[in-house]
Coordinates of C-alpha atoms in Angstrom, one line a residue:
Chain A
X132 CA 49.0 -21.1 -6.5
X133 CA 45.6 -22.8 -5.9
X134 CA 47.0 -25.0 -3.1
X135 CA 48.3 -21.9 -1.4
X136 CA 44.8 -20.1 -1.4
X137 CA 43.3 -23.0 0.2
X138 CA 45.5 -23.1 2.9
X139 CA 44.0 -21.3 6.0
X140 CA 46.5 -18.5 7.2
X141 CA 46.4 -16.0 10.0
X142 CA 44.6 -13.5 7.8
X143 CA 41.6 -15.7 7.3
X144 CA 41.5 -16.1 10.9
X145 CA 41.3 -12.4 11.3
X146 CA 38.6 -12.0 8.7
X147 CA 36.5 -14.6 10.3
X148 CA 37.1 -13.1 13.9
X149 CA 36.5 -9.5 13.0
X150 CA 33.3 -10.3 10.9
X151 CA 31.9 -12.4 13.8
X152 CA 32.6 -9.9 16.3
X153 CA 31.2 -7.0 13.8
X154 CA 28.0 -9.2 13.5
X155 CA 27.5 -9.4 17.3
X156 CA 27.9 -5.6 17.8
X157 CA 25.6 -4.7 14.9
X158 CA 23.1 -7.2 16.4
X159 CA 23.5 -5.8 19.7
X160 CA 22.5 -2.3 18.4
X161 CA 19.8 -3.3 16.2
X162 CA 17.9 -5.3 19.1
X163 CA 17.1 -2.4 21.1
X164 CA 16.1 -0.3 18.1
X165 CA 13.4 -3.1 17.2
X166 CA 12.6 -3.9 20.7
X167 CA 11.4 -0.5 21.3
X168 CA 8.7 -0.7 19.4
X169 CA 6.9 -3.7 21.6
X170 CA 4.3 -2.5 24.3
X171 CA 6.1 -0.3 26.7
X172 CA 6.2 -0.6 30.5
X173 CA 2.9 1.8 30.7
X174 CA 0.9 -0.3 28.3
X175 CA 1.9 -3.5 30.1
X176 CA 0.6 -1.8 33.4
X177 CA -3.0 -1.6 31.7
X178 CA -2.9 -5.4 31.6
X179 CA -5.7 -5.9 34.1
X180 CA -9.3 -4.5 34.5
X181 CA -11.7 -5.1 37.2
X182 CA -15.6 -5.2 36.2
X183 CA -18.6 -4.9 38.3
X184 CA -21.1 -7.4 37.0
X185 CA -23.9 -7.0 39.9
X186 CA -26.1 -4.9 37.3
X187 CA -26.1 -7.1 34.4
X188 CA -29.6 -8.9 33.9
X189 CA -30.0 -12.4 32.2
X190 CA -29.8 -11.9 28.5
X191 CA -27.8 -8.7 28.7
X192 CA -24.4 -7.9 28.1
X193 CA -22.1 -5.2 28.8
X194 CA -18.7 -4.1 26.7
X195 CA -15.8 -2.8 29.0
X196 CA -12.2 -1.7 27.4
X197 CA -9.2 -4.0 28.3
X198 CA -5.9 -3.1 26.8
X199 CA -7.6 -0.8 24.0
X200 CA -9.9 -3.9 23.1
X201 CA -13.5 -4.3 23.8
X202 CA -14.5 -7.1 25.9
X203 CA -17.9 -8.6 25.9
X204 CA -19.5 -9.7 29.2
X205 CA -22.7 -11.4 28.6
X206 CA -24.8 -13.0 31.2
X207 CA -26.7 -15.8 29.1
X208 CA -30.2 -17.0 29.8
X209 CA -30.6 -20.8 30.4
X210 CA -31.9 -21.1 26.8
X211 CA -29.1 -19.7 25.4
X212 CA -26.7 -22.0 27.0
X213 CA -28.8 -24.7 25.9
X214 CA -28.5 -23.2 22.4
X215 CA -24.8 -23.1 22.6
X216 CA -24.6 -26.4 23.8
X217 CA -26.8 -28.2 21.4
X218 CA -24.6 -27.3 18.3
X219 CA -23.1 -30.4 16.6
X220 CA -19.1 -30.0 16.6
X221 CA -19.2 -30.7 13.0
X222 CA -20.9 -27.6 12.1
X223 CA -18.1 -25.4 13.6
X224 CA -15.0 -24.3 11.5
X225 CA -13.0 -24.0 14.9
X226 CA -14.6 -26.9 16.9
X227 CA -14.7 -25.9 20.5
X228 CA -17.4 -27.1 23.1
X229 CA -19.2 -24.3 24.8
X230 CA -18.1 -25.5 28.3
X231 CA -14.5 -25.0 27.3
X232 CA -15.3 -21.3 27.0
X233 CA -16.7 -20.5 30.4
X234 CA -15.5 -21.1 34.0
X235 CA -17.3 -24.2 35.4
X236 CA -20.3 -23.4 37.6
X237 CA -20.3 -19.9 36.3
X238 CA -21.8 -21.0 32.8
X239 CA -24.1 -18.2 32.5
X240 CA -21.0 -15.6 32.0
X241 CA -19.5 -15.5 28.7
X242 CA -16.3 -13.1 28.8
X243 CA -14.6 -12.8 25.6
X244 CA -12.4 -10.2 23.3
X245 CA -15.0 -8.4 21.3
X246 CA -12.6 -8.5 18.5
X247 CA -13.3 -10.3 15.1
X248 CA -10.5 -12.8 14.5
X249 CA -10.9 -12.1 10.9
X250 CA -9.2 -8.4 10.8
X251 CA -9.8 -7.0 14.1
X252 CA -13.3 -5.3 13.9
X253 CA -15.6 -5.1 16.8
X254 CA -18.7 -7.6 16.0
X255 CA -22.4 -6.4 16.4
X256 CA -24.5 -8.0 19.3
X257 CA -27.7 -10.0 18.7
X258 CA -26.9 -10.1 15.0
X259 CA -26.2 -12.4 12.3
X260 CA -27.7 -15.8 11.4
X261 CA -26.6 -17.8 14.6
X262 CA -28.2 -15.7 17.3
X263 CA -25.0 -14.3 18.3
X264 CA -22.7 -11.7 16.9
X265 CA -22.1 -10.3 13.5
X266 CA -19.0 -8.5 12.2
X267 CA -20.0 -5.6 9.5
X268 CA -16.5 -5.2 8.1
X269 CA -16.6 -8.8 6.2
X270 CA -19.4 -10.7 7.1
X271 CA -18.4 -13.2 9.8
X272 CA -21.3 -14.8 11.7
X273 CA -20.7 -15.9 15.3
X274 CA -22.8 -17.9 17.5
X275 CA -24.2 -17.3 21.3
X276 CA -21.0 -18.8 22.4
X277 CA -19.0 -16.5 20.3
X278 CA -17.9 -19.2 17.9
X279 CA -17.3 -18.6 14.4
X280 CA -19.9 -20.1 12.2
X281 CA -20.0 -18.4 8.8
X282 CA -17.5 -16.0 6.9
X283 CA -13.9 -15.4 6.4
X284 CA -12.8 -15.1 10.3
X285 CA -10.5 -18.3 11.0
X286 CA -11.2 -18.9 14.7
X287 CA -13.6 -18.2 17.5
X288 CA -13.5 -15.1 19.4
X289 CA -10.7 -15.3 21.9
X290 CA -11.3 -15.8 25.6
X291 CA -9.0 -13.7 27.7
X292 CA -7.7 -14.9 30.8
X293 CA -10.2 -13.9 33.7
X294 CA -11.1 -14.8 37.2
X295 CA -14.2 -14.2 39.7
X296 CA -12.7 -12.1 42.3
X297 CA -16.0 -12.3 44.1
X298 CA -19.5 -13.2 43.0
X299 CA -19.9 -9.6 41.8
X300 CA -16.6 -8.8 40.4
X301 CA -14.7 -10.4 37.6
X302 CA -11.0 -9.4 36.7
X303 CA -9.8 -9.5 33.4
X304 CA -6.1 -10.1 32.5
Chain B
X220 CA 26.2 13.8 -22.6
X221 CA 29.5 12.4 -22.8
X222 CA 30.6 13.5 -26.0
X223 CA 31.3 17.0 -25.3
X224 CA 32.7 17.6 -21.9
X225 CA 30.8 20.6 -20.7
X226 CA 33.1 23.6 -19.6
X227 CA 31.4 26.6 -17.6
X228 CA 32.0 29.7 -19.5
X229 CA 32.9 32.1 -16.3
X230 CA 35.8 31.6 -14.1
X231 CA 34.1 31.0 -11.3
X232 CA 32.0 28.5 -12.6
X233 CA 34.7 26.6 -14.0
X234 CA 36.6 26.8 -10.5
X235 CA 33.4 25.2 -8.6
X236 CA 32.9 22.7 -11.4
X237 CA 36.0 21.2 -11.2
X238 CA 35.5 20.7 -7.6
X239 CA 31.7 19.7 -7.8
X240 CA 30.6 19.0 -11.4
X241 CA 27.2 20.4 -10.9
X242 CA 27.3 22.5 -13.5
X243 CA 28.0 19.3 -15.7
X244 CA 24.8 17.8 -14.2
X245 CA 22.6 20.7 -15.1
X246 CA 24.1 20.8 -18.5
X247 CA 23.3 17.1 -19.0
X248 CA 19.8 17.5 -18.0
X249 CA 19.1 20.4 -19.9
X250 CA 20.7 18.7 -23.3
X251 CA 19.6 15.2 -22.6
X252 CA 18.5 14.0 -25.7
X253 CA 14.8 12.9 -25.6
X254 CA 12.8 11.0 -28.3
X255 CA 10.7 13.9 -30.2
X256 CA 7.6 11.6 -30.3
X257 CA 6.8 11.7 -26.6
X258 CA 3.2 12.1 -26.4
X259 CA 1.3 13.4 -23.3
X260 CA 1.3 10.1 -21.5
X261 CA 5.1 11.1 -20.8
X262 CA 4.3 14.0 -19.0
X263 CA 3.2 12.3 -15.9
X264 CA 7.1 11.7 -14.8
X265 CA 7.0 15.4 -14.2
X266 CA 3.7 15.6 -12.8
X267 CA 4.4 13.2 -10.2
X268 CA 7.6 15.0 -9.2
X269 CA 5.3 17.8 -8.6
X270 CA 3.1 15.8 -6.6
X271 CA 5.9 14.5 -4.2
X272 CA 7.1 18.2 -3.8
X273 CA 3.6 19.5 -3.1
X274 CA 3.0 16.7 -0.3
X275 CA 6.4 17.3 1.3
X276 CA 6.0 21.0 1.4
X277 CA 2.3 20.9 2.9
X278 CA 3.4 18.0 5.0
X279 CA 6.1 20.0 6.7
X280 CA 3.7 22.7 7.1
X281 CA 1.1 20.7 8.6
X282 CA 3.3 19.0 11.1
X283 CA 3.7 22.4 12.6
X284 CA 0.3 22.4 13.7
X285 CA -0.4 18.7 14.1
X286 CA -0.2 16.8 17.4
X287 CA 0.7 13.1 17.3
X288 CA -1.2 12.0 20.4
X289 CA -4.5 9.9 20.5
X290 CA -6.2 12.4 22.8
X291 CA -5.2 15.3 20.7
X292 CA -4.9 14.6 17.2
X293 CA -8.3 14.7 16.1
X294 CA -8.7 18.1 18.0
X295 CA -5.3 19.6 16.3
X296 CA -6.5 18.4 12.7
X297 CA -9.9 20.6 13.4
X298 CA -7.7 23.4 14.9
X299 CA -5.7 23.3 11.5
X300 CA -9.0 23.5 9.6
X301 CA -10.6 26.2 11.8
X302 CA -7.9 28.3 13.5
X303 CA -4.8 28.3 11.4
X304 CA -4.3 31.0 8.8
X305 CA -4.9 29.1 5.4
X306 CA -4.8 25.6 7.4
X307 CA -7.9 24.4 5.5
X308 CA -6.1 25.1 2.2
X309 CA -3.0 23.2 3.0
X310 CA -4.8 20.3 4.6
X311 CA -7.2 20.1 1.6
X312 CA -4.1 20.2 -1.0
X313 CA -2.5 17.6 1.0
X314 CA -5.4 15.1 1.3
X315 CA -6.4 15.6 -1.9
X316 CA -2.7 15.8 -3.0
X317 CA -2.5 12.1 -2.0
X318 CA -5.4 11.1 -4.5
X319 CA -4.0 13.1 -7.3
X320 CA -0.4 11.7 -6.9
X321 CA -2.1 8.2 -7.2
X322 CA -3.7 9.1 -10.1
X323 CA -1.0 10.2 -11.7
X324 CA 1.2 7.2 -10.9
X325 CA -1.3 5.1 -12.1
X326 CA -1.6 6.4 -15.5
X327 CA 2.2 6.5 -15.3
X328 CA 2.2 3.0 -14.6
X329 CA -0.1 2.0 -17.3
X330 CA 1.6 4.2 -19.8
X331 CA 4.6 1.9 -19.1
X332 CA 2.4 -1.4 -19.4
X333 CA 1.2 0.0 -22.9
X334 CA 4.2 0.8 -24.4
X335 CA 6.5 -1.8 -23.0
X336 CA 8.6 0.6 -20.9
X337 CA 9.5 -2.1 -18.4
X338 CA 11.3 -4.1 -20.9
X339 CA 14.9 -4.5 -21.4
X340 CA 17.1 -2.6 -20.7
X341 CA 14.7 -0.5 -18.4
X342 CA 13.9 -3.3 -15.9
X343 CA 15.8 -1.4 -13.1
X344 CA 13.9 1.8 -13.7
X345 CA 10.6 -0.3 -13.4
X346 CA 11.5 -1.9 -10.0
X347 CA 12.6 1.3 -8.5
X348 CA 9.3 2.7 -9.7
X349 CA 7.3 -0.3 -7.9
X350 CA 9.6 0.2 -4.8
X351 CA 8.3 4.0 -4.9
X352 CA 4.8 2.8 -5.4
X353 CA 4.8 0.5 -2.4
X354 CA 6.4 3.5 -0.3
X355 CA 3.7 5.7 -1.6
X356 CA 0.9 3.0 -0.4
X357 CA 2.6 2.8 3.0
X358 CA 2.8 6.8 3.3
X359 CA -0.7 7.2 2.2
X360 CA -2.2 4.5 4.8
X361 CA -0.2 6.0 7.7
X362 CA -1.1 9.7 6.4
X363 CA -5.0 8.4 6.5
X364 CA -4.7 7.3 10.3
X365 CA -3.2 10.6 11.6
X366 CA -6.5 12.5 11.7
X367 CA -7.7 9.7 14.3
X368 CA -11.1 9.6 13.1
X369 CA -13.3 6.4 12.9
X370 CA -11.8 5.3 9.6
X371 CA -8.4 6.1 10.6
X372 CA -8.6 4.1 13.5
X373 CA -10.4 1.1 12.0
X374 CA -8.5 1.3 8.6
X375 CA -5.2 1.1 10.8
X376 CA -6.7 -1.8 12.6
X377 CA -7.8 -4.0 9.7
X378 CA -4.7 -3.2 7.9
X379 CA -2.1 -4.0 10.6
X380 CA -4.4 -7.1 11.3
X381 CA -3.6 -8.3 7.9
X382 CA 0.1 -9.4 9.5
X383 CA -1.9 -11.6 12.1
X384 CA -2.3 -13.9 9.2
X385 CA 1.2 -14.8 9.3
X386 CA 1.6 -18.4 11.0
X387 CA 2.9 -18.6 14.3
X388 CA 4.6 -15.2 14.7
X389 CA 1.5 -13.0 13.3
X390 CA 0.3 -12.0 16.7
X391 CA 3.7 -11.1 17.9
X392 CA 4.4 -9.1 14.8
X393 CA 0.9 -7.2 15.2
X394 CA 1.6 -6.5 18.9
X395 CA 5.1 -5.1 17.6
X396 CA 3.6 -3.0 15.1
X397 CA 0.9 -1.6 17.4
X398 CA 3.2 -0.9 20.7
X399 CA 0.4 -1.8 22.5
X400 CA -2.4 -4.5 22.6
X401 CA -4.7 -2.7 20.0
X402 CA -4.3 0.2 17.8
X403 CA -3.5 2.9 20.2
X404 CA -1.4 6.0 21.1
X405 CA 2.1 4.2 20.3
X406 CA 0.7 3.2 17.1
X407 CA -0.2 6.8 16.2
X408 CA 3.3 8.1 17.1
X409 CA 5.0 5.8 15.1
X410 CA 2.8 6.1 12.2
X411 CA 3.5 10.0 12.2
X412 CA 7.2 9.3 12.5
X413 CA 7.2 7.0 9.5
X414 CA 4.6 9.0 7.7
X415 CA 7.3 11.9 7.7
X416 CA 10.2 9.8 6.8
X417 CA 9.0 8.0 3.8
X418 CA 8.4 10.9 1.4
X419 CA 12.4 11.6 1.8
X420 CA 13.0 8.0 1.0
X421 CA 10.8 8.4 -1.8
X422 CA 12.7 11.4 -3.1
X423 CA 15.9 9.4 -3.0
X424 CA 14.4 6.5 -5.0
X425 CA 13.2 8.9 -7.5
X426 CA 16.9 10.2 -8.0
X427 CA 18.0 6.7 -8.7
X428 CA 14.7 6.3 -10.9
X429 CA 15.7 9.1 -12.9
X430 CA 19.5 8.2 -12.9
X431 CA 18.7 4.7 -14.2
X432 CA 16.3 6.5 -16.8
X433 CA 19.1 8.4 -18.3
X434 CA 21.2 5.5 -19.0
X435 CA 19.3 3.9 -21.6
X436 CA 17.3 7.0 -22.3
X437 CA 13.4 7.3 -22.6
X438 CA 11.3 4.6 -24.2
X439 CA 9.0 6.3 -26.6
X440 CA 5.5 5.8 -28.5
X441 CA 6.8 3.3 -31.2
X442 CA 9.1 1.5 -28.7
X443 CA 12.2 1.0 -30.7
X444 CA 15.8 2.0 -29.7
X445 CA 17.1 5.4 -31.3
X446 CA 20.4 6.9 -31.7
X447 CA 21.3 9.8 -29.3
X448 CA 21.5 12.3 -30.1
X449 CA 20.2 12.2 -33.8
X450 CA 17.3 13.5 -35.7
X451 CA 15.0 11.6 -33.7
X452 CA 15.8 13.2 -30.6
X453 CA 15.2 16.9 -29.1
X454 CA 17.0 18.5 -26.4
X455 CA 15.1 18.0 -23.2
X456 CA 15.1 21.9 -22.5
X457 CA 12.9 23.6 -23.8
X458 CA 11.0 20.9 -25.7
X459 CA 10.0 18.8 -22.9
X460 CA 10.3 21.1 -20.3
X461 CA 7.5 23.2 -21.9
X462 CA 5.3 20.2 -22.9
X463 CA 5.6 19.0 -19.2
X464 CA 4.6 22.5 -18.1
X465 CA 1.6 22.8 -20.3
X466 CA 0.5 19.2 -18.9
X467 CA 1.3 20.1 -15.4
X468 CA -0.8 23.2 -15.7
X469 CA -3.9 21.2 -17.0
X470 CA -3.4 18.7 -13.9
X471 CA -3.2 21.5 -11.4
X472 CA -6.5 22.6 -12.8
X473 CA -8.1 19.4 -12.0
X474 CA -6.3 19.4 -8.8
X475 CA -7.5 22.7 -7.9
X476 CA -10.9 21.7 -8.7
X477 CA -11.1 19.2 -6.0
X478 CA -9.3 21.2 -3.4
X479 CA -11.6 24.5 -3.8
X480 CA -14.9 22.9 -4.8
X481 CA -15.4 19.3 -3.6
X482 CA -12.5 18.6 -1.1
X483 CA -14.2 15.8 0.6
X484 CA -15.5 13.7 -2.1
X485 CA -12.4 11.2 -2.1
X486 CA -12.5 11.0 1.7
X487 CA -15.0 9.2 3.9
X488 CA -17.5 11.0 6.1
X489 CA -16.8 8.9 9.1
X490 CA -13.5 10.1 9.5
X491 CA -15.0 13.0 10.9
X492 CA -16.0 11.2 13.6
X493 CA -13.4 10.8 16.6
X494 CA -11.8 7.3 16.8
X495 CA -13.7 5.2 19.0
X496 CA -12.2 1.6 19.8
X497 CA -15.5 0.1 20.8
X498 CA -17.7 0.9 17.6
X499 CA -16.7 -0.3 14.3
X500 CA -18.4 1.7 11.3
X501 CA -20.9 -0.3 9.6
X502 CA -19.0 -0.1 6.3
X503 CA -15.3 0.2 6.3
X504 CA -13.7 1.2 3.0
X505 CA -9.9 2.0 2.2
X506 CA -9.0 5.3 0.1
X507 CA -9.9 4.8 -3.4
X508 CA -6.5 4.0 -4.7
X509 CA -6.2 0.8 -2.6
X510 CA -9.5 -0.5 -3.6
X511 CA -8.5 -3.0 -6.1
X512 CA -6.3 -4.6 -4.0
X513 CA -8.9 -4.7 -1.0
X514 CA -11.2 -6.4 -3.4
X515 CA -8.8 -9.0 -4.2
X516 CA -8.4 -9.5 -0.3
X517 CA -12.1 -9.9 0.2
X518 CA -12.7 -12.4 -2.8
X519 CA -10.6 -15.1 -1.1
X520 CA -12.7 -17.0 1.6
X521 CA -9.8 -17.6 3.6
X522 CA -7.8 -15.2 5.9
X523 CA -4.3 -16.0 5.2
X524 CA -5.0 -16.9 1.4
X525 CA -6.5 -13.3 1.0
X526 CA -3.6 -11.7 2.5
X527 CA -1.1 -13.5 0.4
X528 CA -3.2 -13.1 -3.0
X529 CA -3.4 -9.3 -2.1
X530 CA 0.4 -9.1 -1.5
X531 CA 1.2 -11.3 -4.6
X532 CA -1.0 -8.9 -6.8
X533 CA 1.6 -6.4 -6.3
X534 CA 4.9 -8.3 -6.0
X535 CA 3.9 -10.0 -9.5
X536 CA 4.6 -6.5 -11.1
X537 CA 8.4 -7.0 -10.0
X538 CA 8.8 -10.1 -12.3
X539 CA 6.6 -8.8 -15.2
X540 CA 10.0 -7.7 -17.1
X541 CA 10.7 -11.6 -17.3
X542 CA 6.8 -12.8 -17.8
X543 CA 6.8 -10.7 -20.9
X544 CA 8.1 -12.8 -24.0
X545 CA 7.5 -10.4 -26.8
X546 CA 10.4 -8.8 -28.4
X547 CA 8.5 -5.6 -29.4
X548 CA 8.2 -3.2 -27.0
X549 CA 4.9 -0.8 -27.8
X550 CA 1.5 -2.2 -28.0
X551 CA 1.0 0.1 -31.0
X552 CA 2.6 -2.8 -33.1
X553 CA 0.9 -5.7 -30.8
X554 CA -2.7 -6.0 -32.1
X555 CA -3.6 -9.2 -29.4
X556 CA -1.6 -7.8 -26.6
X557 CA -3.1 -4.4 -26.9
X558 CA -6.8 -5.7 -26.4
X559 CA -5.6 -7.7 -23.5
X560 CA -4.4 -4.6 -22.1
X561 CA -7.5 -2.5 -22.2
X562 CA -9.2 -5.6 -20.7
X563 CA -6.4 -5.4 -17.9
X564 CA -7.4 -1.7 -17.5
X565 CA -11.2 -2.7 -17.3
X566 CA -10.6 -5.3 -15.1
X567 CA -8.6 -3.1 -12.5
X568 CA -11.3 -0.2 -12.7
X569 CA -14.0 -3.2 -12.1
X570 CA -12.1 -4.6 -9.2
X571 CA -11.8 -1.0 -7.7
X572 CA -15.6 -0.5 -7.9
X573 CA -16.4 -3.9 -6.4
X574 CA -13.7 -3.1 -3.5
X575 CA -15.9 -0.2 -2.7
X576 CA -19.2 -2.1 -2.8
X577 CA -20.3 -4.9 0.2
X578 CA -18.7 -8.3 -0.1
X579 CA -21.8 -10.1 -1.1
X580 CA -24.1 -11.5 -4.1
X581 CA -23.0 -10.4 -7.2
X582 CA -20.1 -8.0 -6.2
X583 CA -18.3 -11.1 -4.6
X584 CA -18.7 -13.0 -7.9
X585 CA -17.4 -10.0 -9.7
X586 CA -14.6 -9.8 -7.3
X587 CA -13.5 -13.3 -8.0
X588 CA -13.6 -13.0 -11.7
X589 CA -11.7 -9.9 -11.7
X590 CA -8.9 -11.5 -9.2
X591 CA -8.8 -14.5 -11.4
X592 CA -8.5 -12.4 -14.6
X593 CA -6.0 -10.2 -12.8
X594 CA -3.4 -13.2 -12.3
X595 CA -4.1 -15.0 -15.7
X596 CA -3.2 -11.7 -17.5
X597 CA 0.4 -11.7 -16.0
X598 CA 0.8 -15.3 -15.5
X599 CA -0.6 -16.7 -18.8
X600 CA -1.2 -14.1 -21.2
X601 CA 1.8 -12.0 -21.1
X602 CA 4.0 -15.0 -21.8
X603 CA 1.7 -16.8 -24.2
X604 CA 0.8 -13.8 -26.1
X605 CA 4.4 -13.0 -26.6
X606 CA 5.2 -16.3 -28.2
X607 CA 2.0 -16.5 -30.4
X608 CA 1.3 -13.0 -31.6
X609 CA 2.1 -11.8 -35.1
X610 CA 3.1 -8.5 -34.3
X611 CA 2.9 -5.4 -37.1
X612 CA 5.9 -4.2 -38.8
X613 CA 7.8 -1.7 -36.5
X614 CA 9.4 1.6 -38.1
X615 CA 13.3 1.8 -38.3
X616 CA 13.3 5.1 -37.0
X617 CA 10.9 7.6 -35.2
X618 CA 11.5 10.2 -38.1
X619 CA 10.3 7.4 -40.8
X620 CA 6.6 7.3 -40.0
X621 CA 6.5 11.0 -39.9
X622 CA 8.4 11.8 -42.9
X623 CA 6.9 9.0 -45.1
X624 CA 3.4 9.2 -44.0
X625 CA 2.9 6.0 -42.1
X626 CA 4.8 2.8 -41.1
X627 CA 5.2 1.6 -44.8
X628 CA 6.1 -2.1 -44.6
X629 CA 8.7 -1.8 -47.3
X630 CA 10.4 0.3 -45.1
X631 CA 9.7 -1.4 -41.8
X632 CA 12.2 -4.0 -40.2
X633 CA 11.1 -7.3 -39.9
X634 CA 9.9 -8.2 -36.3
X635 CA 12.8 -10.7 -35.4
X636 CA 15.2 -8.1 -36.4
X637 CA 16.8 -6.9 -33.1
X638 CA 14.4 -4.4 -31.7

């Protein structure tokens, strides 16, 4: 009896083949149901924003909306740049040089997502212990380069993809 | 129910019942033998059923006037408040109803913890109950997002960002939940859809919860197994129905007190400011019923660690029946566990309080102490106390302590007898 059971027969093949085809079919139906929740074409179409930066004085910043999220554009003073570059890498929870966070030759322009990397609140400018930003939700402190210094946020504020279209315009995205 | 097969009196009733035995079910629910010593803590099952039906009925009505669009949602809620006939009443019942629902469910859960209702043979009832509780939290969270005020928007942002703590796929999951690159109109749309769905899932689970309850029957304040039906039981109707009805009436008076006299006291005034993706409110707090978990989240200085601990605080309850090693169900006969039970109650209330306070200074210290105790209670106290505790004698039957003026040791069984 047991020997007969172990023998692979025509019926076993049919079962396996049916389950396999069935699983592929179910998967093919489930995937569209899942993927429909991802950002649609209309959302993706909002992927770039152009910003006029000619009116921003040194030391000032503006906030623009890009893909539903705030982006901070800050024109930093030479002192602020010097301060950001004087920081010891060992003091940073997420070590990153200030030079890596700006475009070369455009060091005064800090363009970053104004989204706290903890749970997504918008940090307040010119606040906190490090002369940069402070997130009121759970107390994360960022420095003048937008790097996390103190608090629960795990990483520095994100630098989005951006480029200088001309000397007065930045394209984000 | 099973001993006497129910036979409808009328011919039509018999004809129908032979084809769909609904009348048999009705007879079962009416005659269902219930322990005669159930106290008022046992009335919250009925109260919770009332809460669910209230939320479904008022919710369906609100959906007739609400518009799930980022540009229109806030105004449509104000339209309900100002223009729709009795819209203010229906919305205040719905928003305060959520709070009353959670108030009742917390009492229901702590009653189960005190009287050991989660223990064998009622583990499945307990687990289904926890699934209902999880769905309630999801429904409440999504419902809070719908008015599209500042707290709606930023609460949604913070909670959905919890998933971004997951390594590697966290950001993709968060974007998938949003349907955009931030909390936006697609998010509001799907939250409305799911908010409408979940109550019906809960309703289905409630049926299973009651079904699973009717297999072993109710636990009771002395926590012993009883014969059914016997002199220890009374029929559900009219004895329990009338007691439930009275408790429900008292509950409804408190409910109405909130709705008519202080309808916004449990909400947050910032939610009357339309959502603004550029400005986060200075002090974000969830609704009161989620505060203990929020305190646990914030007590951990690490993002992923905080998220894991917060979810663990809920999921540890699922294994509770196997963490409790005591053979005695009711804390009435457990002098040591009883004290730890009240420490847990105070601990959870304290966590709720510090969850509403800024995460700094003494509040952070209290949150950490409270979090540590919360987990110690389930992981250490419950298994260890169950082994070491010398429990008080338990009665032979429910009638006994009543008829003999107390749990006389001579009449009581030894603890190691089968309970």
